Coordinates of C-alpha atoms and ligand atoms in Angstrom, one line a residue:
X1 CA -6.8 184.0 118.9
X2 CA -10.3 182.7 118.9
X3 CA -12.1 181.8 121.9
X4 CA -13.3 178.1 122.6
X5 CA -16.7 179.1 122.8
X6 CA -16.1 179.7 119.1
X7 CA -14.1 177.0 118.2
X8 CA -16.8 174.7 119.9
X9 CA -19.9 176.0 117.8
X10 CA -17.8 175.8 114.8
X11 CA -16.9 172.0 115.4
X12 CA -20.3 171.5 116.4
X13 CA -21.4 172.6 112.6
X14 CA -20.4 169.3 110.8
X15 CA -21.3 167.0 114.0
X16 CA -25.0 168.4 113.5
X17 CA -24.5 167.6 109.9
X18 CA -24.1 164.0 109.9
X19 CA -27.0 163.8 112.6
X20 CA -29.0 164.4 109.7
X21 CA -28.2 160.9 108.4
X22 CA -30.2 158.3 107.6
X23 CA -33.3 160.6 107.5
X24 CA -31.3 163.1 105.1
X25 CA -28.8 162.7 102.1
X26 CA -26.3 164.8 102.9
X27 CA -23.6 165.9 100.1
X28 CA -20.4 168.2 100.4
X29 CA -20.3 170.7 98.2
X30 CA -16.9 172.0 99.4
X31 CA -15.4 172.6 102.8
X32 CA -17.9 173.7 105.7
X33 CA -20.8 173.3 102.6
X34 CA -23.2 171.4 102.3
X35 CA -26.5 170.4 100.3
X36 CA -29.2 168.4 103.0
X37 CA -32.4 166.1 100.6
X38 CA -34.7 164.5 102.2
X39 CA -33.8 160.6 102.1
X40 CA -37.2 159.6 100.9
X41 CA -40.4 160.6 99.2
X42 CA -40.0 163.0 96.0
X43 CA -37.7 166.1 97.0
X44 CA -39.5 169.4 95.3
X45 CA -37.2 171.1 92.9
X46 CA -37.3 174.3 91.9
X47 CA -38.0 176.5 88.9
X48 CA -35.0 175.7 86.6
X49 CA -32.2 176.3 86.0
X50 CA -32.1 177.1 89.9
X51 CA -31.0 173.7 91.5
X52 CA -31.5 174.8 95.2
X53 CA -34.5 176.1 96.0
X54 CA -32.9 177.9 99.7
X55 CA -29.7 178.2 100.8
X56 CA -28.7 179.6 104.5
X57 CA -25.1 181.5 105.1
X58 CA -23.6 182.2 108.4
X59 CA -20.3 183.7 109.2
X60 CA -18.9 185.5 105.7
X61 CA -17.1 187.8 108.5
X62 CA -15.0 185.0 110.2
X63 CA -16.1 187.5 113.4
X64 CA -19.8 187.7 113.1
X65 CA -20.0 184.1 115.1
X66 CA -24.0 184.2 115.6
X67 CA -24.5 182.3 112.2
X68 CA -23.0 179.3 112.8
X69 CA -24.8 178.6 115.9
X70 CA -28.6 179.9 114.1
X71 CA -27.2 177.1 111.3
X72 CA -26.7 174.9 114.0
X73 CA -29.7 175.1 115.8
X74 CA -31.9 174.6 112.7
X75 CA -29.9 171.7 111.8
X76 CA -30.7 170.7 115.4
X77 CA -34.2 171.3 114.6
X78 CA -34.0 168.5 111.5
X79 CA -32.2 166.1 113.6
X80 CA -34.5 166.0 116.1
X81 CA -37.5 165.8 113.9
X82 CA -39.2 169.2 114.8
X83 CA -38.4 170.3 111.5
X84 CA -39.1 168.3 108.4
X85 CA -37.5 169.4 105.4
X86 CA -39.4 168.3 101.7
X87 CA -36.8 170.5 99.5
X88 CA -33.2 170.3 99.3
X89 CA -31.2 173.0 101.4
X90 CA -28.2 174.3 101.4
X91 CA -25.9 175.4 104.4
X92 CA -22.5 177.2 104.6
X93 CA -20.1 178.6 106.9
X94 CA -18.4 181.1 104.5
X95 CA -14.9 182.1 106.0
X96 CA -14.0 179.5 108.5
X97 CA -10.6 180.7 108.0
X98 CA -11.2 184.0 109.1
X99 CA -13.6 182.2 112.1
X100 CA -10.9 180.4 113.0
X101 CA -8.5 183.6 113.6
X102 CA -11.0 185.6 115.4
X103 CA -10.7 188.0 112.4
X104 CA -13.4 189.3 109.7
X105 CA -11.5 188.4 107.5
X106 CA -7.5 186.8 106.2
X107 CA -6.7 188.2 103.1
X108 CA -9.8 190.4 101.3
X109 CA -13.2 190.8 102.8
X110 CA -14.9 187.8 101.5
X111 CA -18.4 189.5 101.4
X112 CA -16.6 191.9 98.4
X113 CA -14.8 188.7 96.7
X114 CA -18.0 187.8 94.8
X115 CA -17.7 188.4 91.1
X116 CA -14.1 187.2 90.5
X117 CA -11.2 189.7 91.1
X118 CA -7.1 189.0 90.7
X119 CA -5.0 188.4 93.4
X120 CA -3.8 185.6 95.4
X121 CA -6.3 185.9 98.7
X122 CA -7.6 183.1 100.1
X123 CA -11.0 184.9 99.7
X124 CA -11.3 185.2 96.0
X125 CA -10.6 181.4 96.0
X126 CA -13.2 180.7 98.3
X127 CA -16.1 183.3 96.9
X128 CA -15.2 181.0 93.5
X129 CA -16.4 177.7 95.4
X130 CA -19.2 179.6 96.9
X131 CA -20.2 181.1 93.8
X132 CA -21.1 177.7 92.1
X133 CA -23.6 177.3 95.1
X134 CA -25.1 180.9 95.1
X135 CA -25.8 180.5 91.3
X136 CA -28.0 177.3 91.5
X137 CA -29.9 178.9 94.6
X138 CA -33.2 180.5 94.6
X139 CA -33.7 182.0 97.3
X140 CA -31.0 183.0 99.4
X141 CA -30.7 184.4 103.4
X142 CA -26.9 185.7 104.3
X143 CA -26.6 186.0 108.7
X144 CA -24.4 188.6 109.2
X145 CA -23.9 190.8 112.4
X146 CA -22.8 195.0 112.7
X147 CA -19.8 195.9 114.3
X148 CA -21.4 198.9 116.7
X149 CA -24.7 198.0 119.0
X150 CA -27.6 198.1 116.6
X151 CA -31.0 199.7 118.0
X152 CA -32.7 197.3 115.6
X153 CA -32.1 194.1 113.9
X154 CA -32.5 195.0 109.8
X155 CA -32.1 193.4 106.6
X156 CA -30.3 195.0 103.7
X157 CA -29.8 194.3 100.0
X158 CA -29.6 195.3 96.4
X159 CA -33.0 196.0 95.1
X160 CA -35.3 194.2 93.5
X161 CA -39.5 193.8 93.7
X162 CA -38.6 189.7 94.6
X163 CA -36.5 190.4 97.2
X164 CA -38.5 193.6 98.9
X165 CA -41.3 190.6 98.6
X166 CA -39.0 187.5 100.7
X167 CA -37.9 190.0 103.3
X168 CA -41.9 190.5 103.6
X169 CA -42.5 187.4 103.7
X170 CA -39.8 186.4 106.7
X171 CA -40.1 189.3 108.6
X172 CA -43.1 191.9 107.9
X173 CA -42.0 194.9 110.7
X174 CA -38.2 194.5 110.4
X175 CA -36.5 197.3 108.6
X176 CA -35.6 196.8 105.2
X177 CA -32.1 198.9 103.6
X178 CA -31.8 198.4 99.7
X179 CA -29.8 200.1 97.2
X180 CA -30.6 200.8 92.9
X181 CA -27.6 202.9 92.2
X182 CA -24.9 200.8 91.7
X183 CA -23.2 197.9 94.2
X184 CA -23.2 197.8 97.5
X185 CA -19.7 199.1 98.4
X186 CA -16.6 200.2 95.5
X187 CA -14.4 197.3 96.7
X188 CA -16.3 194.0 95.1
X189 CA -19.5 192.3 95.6
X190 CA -21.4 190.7 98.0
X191 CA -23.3 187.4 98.5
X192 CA -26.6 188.7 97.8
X193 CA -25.8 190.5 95.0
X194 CA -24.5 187.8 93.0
X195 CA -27.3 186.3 93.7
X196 CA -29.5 189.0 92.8
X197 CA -27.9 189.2 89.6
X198 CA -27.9 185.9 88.5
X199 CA -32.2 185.8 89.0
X200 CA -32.2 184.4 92.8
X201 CA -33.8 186.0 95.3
X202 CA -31.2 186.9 98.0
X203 CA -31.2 188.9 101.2
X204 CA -28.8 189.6 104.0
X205 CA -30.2 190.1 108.0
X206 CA -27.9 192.0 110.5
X207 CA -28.9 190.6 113.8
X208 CA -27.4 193.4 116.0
X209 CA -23.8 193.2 117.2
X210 CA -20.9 190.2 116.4
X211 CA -20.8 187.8 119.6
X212 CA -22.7 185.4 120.7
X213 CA -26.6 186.5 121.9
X214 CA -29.6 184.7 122.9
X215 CA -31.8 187.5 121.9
X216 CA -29.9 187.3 118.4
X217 CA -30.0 183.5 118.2
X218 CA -33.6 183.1 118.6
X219 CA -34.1 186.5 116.0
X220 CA -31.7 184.2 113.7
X221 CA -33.4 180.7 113.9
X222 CA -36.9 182.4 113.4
X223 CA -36.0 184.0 110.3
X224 CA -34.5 180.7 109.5
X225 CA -38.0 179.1 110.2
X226 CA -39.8 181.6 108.3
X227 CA -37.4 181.8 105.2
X228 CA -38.3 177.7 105.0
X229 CA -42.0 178.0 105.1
X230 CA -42.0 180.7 102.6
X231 CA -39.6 178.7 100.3
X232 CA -41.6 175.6 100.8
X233 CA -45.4 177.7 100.1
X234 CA -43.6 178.8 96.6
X235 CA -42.5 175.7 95.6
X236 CA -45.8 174.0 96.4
X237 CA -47.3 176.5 94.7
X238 CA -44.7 175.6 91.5
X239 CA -45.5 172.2 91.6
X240 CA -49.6 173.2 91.8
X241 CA -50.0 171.4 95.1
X242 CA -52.4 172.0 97.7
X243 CA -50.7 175.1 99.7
X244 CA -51.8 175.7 103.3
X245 CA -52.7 179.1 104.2
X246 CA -52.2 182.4 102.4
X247 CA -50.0 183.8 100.5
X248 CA -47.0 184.9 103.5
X249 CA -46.3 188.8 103.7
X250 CA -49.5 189.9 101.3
X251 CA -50.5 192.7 103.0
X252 CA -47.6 193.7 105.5
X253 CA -45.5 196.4 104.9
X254 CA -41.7 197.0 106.2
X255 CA -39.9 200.1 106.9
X256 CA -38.0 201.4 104.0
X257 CA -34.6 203.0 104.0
X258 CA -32.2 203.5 101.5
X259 CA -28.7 205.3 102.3
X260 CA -28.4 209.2 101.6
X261 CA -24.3 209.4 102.5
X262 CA -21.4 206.8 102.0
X263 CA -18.4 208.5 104.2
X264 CA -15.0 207.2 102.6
X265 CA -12.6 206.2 105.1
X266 CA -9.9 208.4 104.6
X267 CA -6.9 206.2 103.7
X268 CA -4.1 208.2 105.3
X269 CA -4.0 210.6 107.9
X270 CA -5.3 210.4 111.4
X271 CA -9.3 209.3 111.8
X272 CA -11.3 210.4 114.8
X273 CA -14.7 208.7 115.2
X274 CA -16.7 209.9 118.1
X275 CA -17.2 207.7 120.3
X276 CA -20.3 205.3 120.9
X277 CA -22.1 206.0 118.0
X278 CA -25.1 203.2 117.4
X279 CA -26.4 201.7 113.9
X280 CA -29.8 203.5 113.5
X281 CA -28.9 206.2 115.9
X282 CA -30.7 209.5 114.1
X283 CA -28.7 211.8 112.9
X284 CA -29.1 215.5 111.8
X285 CA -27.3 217.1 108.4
X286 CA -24.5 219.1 109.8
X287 CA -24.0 216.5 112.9
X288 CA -20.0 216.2 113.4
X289 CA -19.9 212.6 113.5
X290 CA -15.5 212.6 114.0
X291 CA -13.0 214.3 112.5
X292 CA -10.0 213.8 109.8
X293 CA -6.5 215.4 110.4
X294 CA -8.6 217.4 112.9
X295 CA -11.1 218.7 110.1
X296 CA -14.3 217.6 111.5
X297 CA -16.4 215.0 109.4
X298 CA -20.0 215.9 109.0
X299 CA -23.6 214.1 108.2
X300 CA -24.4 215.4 104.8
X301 CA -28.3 214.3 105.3
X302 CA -30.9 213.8 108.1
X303 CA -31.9 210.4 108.9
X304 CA -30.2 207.3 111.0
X305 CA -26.3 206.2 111.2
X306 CA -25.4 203.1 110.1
X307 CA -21.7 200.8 109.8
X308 CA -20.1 203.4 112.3
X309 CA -16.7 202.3 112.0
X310 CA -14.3 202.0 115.1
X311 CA -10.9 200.0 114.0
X312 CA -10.1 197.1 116.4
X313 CA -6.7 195.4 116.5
X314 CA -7.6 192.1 116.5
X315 CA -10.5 191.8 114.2
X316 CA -9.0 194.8 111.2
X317 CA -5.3 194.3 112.5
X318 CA -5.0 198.0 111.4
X319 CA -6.5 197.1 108.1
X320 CA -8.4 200.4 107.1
X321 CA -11.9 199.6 105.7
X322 CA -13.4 201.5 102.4
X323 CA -16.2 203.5 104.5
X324 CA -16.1 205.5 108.1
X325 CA -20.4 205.2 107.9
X326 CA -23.4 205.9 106.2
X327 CA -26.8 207.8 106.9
X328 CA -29.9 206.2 105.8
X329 CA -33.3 207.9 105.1
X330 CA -36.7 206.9 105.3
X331 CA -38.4 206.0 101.8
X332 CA -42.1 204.7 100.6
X333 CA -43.3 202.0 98.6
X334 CA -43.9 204.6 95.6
X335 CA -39.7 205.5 95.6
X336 CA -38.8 202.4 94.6
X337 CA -37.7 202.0 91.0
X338 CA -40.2 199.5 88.9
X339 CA -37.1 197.2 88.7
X340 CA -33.1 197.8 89.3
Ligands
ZN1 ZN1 -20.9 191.0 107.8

């Protein structure tokens, strides 16, 4: 069952919608979506065929709750007339459903529904209806929130020079995880990859832990805030009008990763994780991280943990996931591919 803190932020979503009204135009795209313009003056478009120039996702893991209330605070932010929007914007809760049963997710993990797939799941059904958003969007931010305490916050997504460049540009000292070889996990793919692939600019942020946190919340709504101004500098810049400032994130540099190891959740037998491991705890090659059928489970590679994966009842109801954790290692600038 979800809680009624919860069920209050996730009411609270479309209340703080139509609070945008007269100033805004606000359209439904489909259930808990929506597209905010600015009621008057001339709205700036983006570089076609892209009809959105950003578009903001919270809660694509029904139990990673801190996005709807960064999406609610922004909107907040626009009612109130702090923040003045000149470019159309998208906003979504992704699975509501899930949201609304306290779980990640109902049928299929919605984050690896993107990209079609057969089945009946609710989840394919909805990444379809989120899909037609995601394709018109140029740039992209997906909230999302780890499982296991996080020493850091950290953004992670499928390579590209554009997107290494917008997590720059929100966030210049945050850590940055990206992956060339392939998708992000066997079972399907993900938000920002579709949109990756489909020439937007997409990233995903991992505030720290799912629940409700200040500290997270205000991490949330600034990355919001800067994720705007960016996206407003480039389309001034597209348009050729007068830009204020320099060009955000020219000279800053983020902490690269990349992962080394992807440990398969075994998908019988009995699976001992030890207990109170952290994202971006280190970890040595060799490290006995749990055990399988009581053969132990090792670190192949040296670097930091990250997705340690405990199972809970309520939010996996025994569900197995595809991966037990990975181990990420420190790269530079000159071990990025020229382009994925
Ligand atoms: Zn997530």
């Amino acid at each position: 069952m979800v809680n009624s803190l919860v069920a209050e932020r996730m009411q609270e979503f479309p209340a703080a919608i139509h609070r945008l009204l007269p100033h805004y135009r606000i359209s439904e795209l489909c259930p808990y979506t929506f597209l905010i313009s600015p009621a008057s003056g001339k709205a700036l478009c983006p570089p076609a065929p892209k009809e959105i120039p950003l578009t903001l996702f919270g809660a694509i893991h029904g139990n990673e709750v801190v996005g709807i209330q960064i999406l609610n605070e922004v909107l907040e932010l626009l009612a109130s007339g702090q923040l003045v929007l000149h470019f159309p914007l998208a906003v979504a809760l992704g699975n509501y459903r899930a949201v609304a049963q306290g779980a990640r997710y109902c049928d299929k993990d919605l984050n690896r529904s993107f990209g079609g797939g057969k089945g009946t799941a609710w989840e394919l059904e909805r990444a379809a209806e989120l899909s037609k958003v995601l394709s018109k969007s140029w740039y992209f931010v997906d909230f999302h929130q780890t499982s296991q305490p996080s020493l850091e916050p950290f953004f992670i997504f499928p390579f590209s020079r554009k997107n290494v460049q917008f997590a720059r540009e929100i966030s210049p000292r945050q850590a940055v995880i990206t992956h060339w070889h392939g998708g992000f996990s066997v079972d399907g793919m993900a938000t920002d990859e579709l949109v990756t692939k489909v020439g937007g600019i997409g990233l995903t942020v991992e505030t720290g832990q799912n629940g409700f946190s200040p500290y997270q919340e205000s991490l949330g709504v600034h990355t919001a805030l800067k994720a705007l101004k960016a996206v407003d500098f480039h389309l001034r810049k597209h348009h050729q009008l007068p830009v204020y400032g320099q060009e955000p994130g020219a000279k800053e540099r983020n902490p690269l990763y990349t992962w080394a190891q992807l440990q398969a959740y075994p998908s019988t037998g009995e699976v001992v994780l030890k207990p109170g491991l952290l994202n971006f705890q280190a970890v040595t090659q060799g490290d006995i991280l749990g055990t399988h059928n009581g053969e132990p489970l090792v670190a192949t590679a040296t670097g930091k943990l990250l997705f340690p994966k405990y199972l809970d009842s309520v939010i996996d109801r025994g569900r197995r996931p595809a991966e037990l954790w990975r181990v990420i290692v420190p790269i530079a600038v000159e071990d990025l591919p020229a382009e994925a």
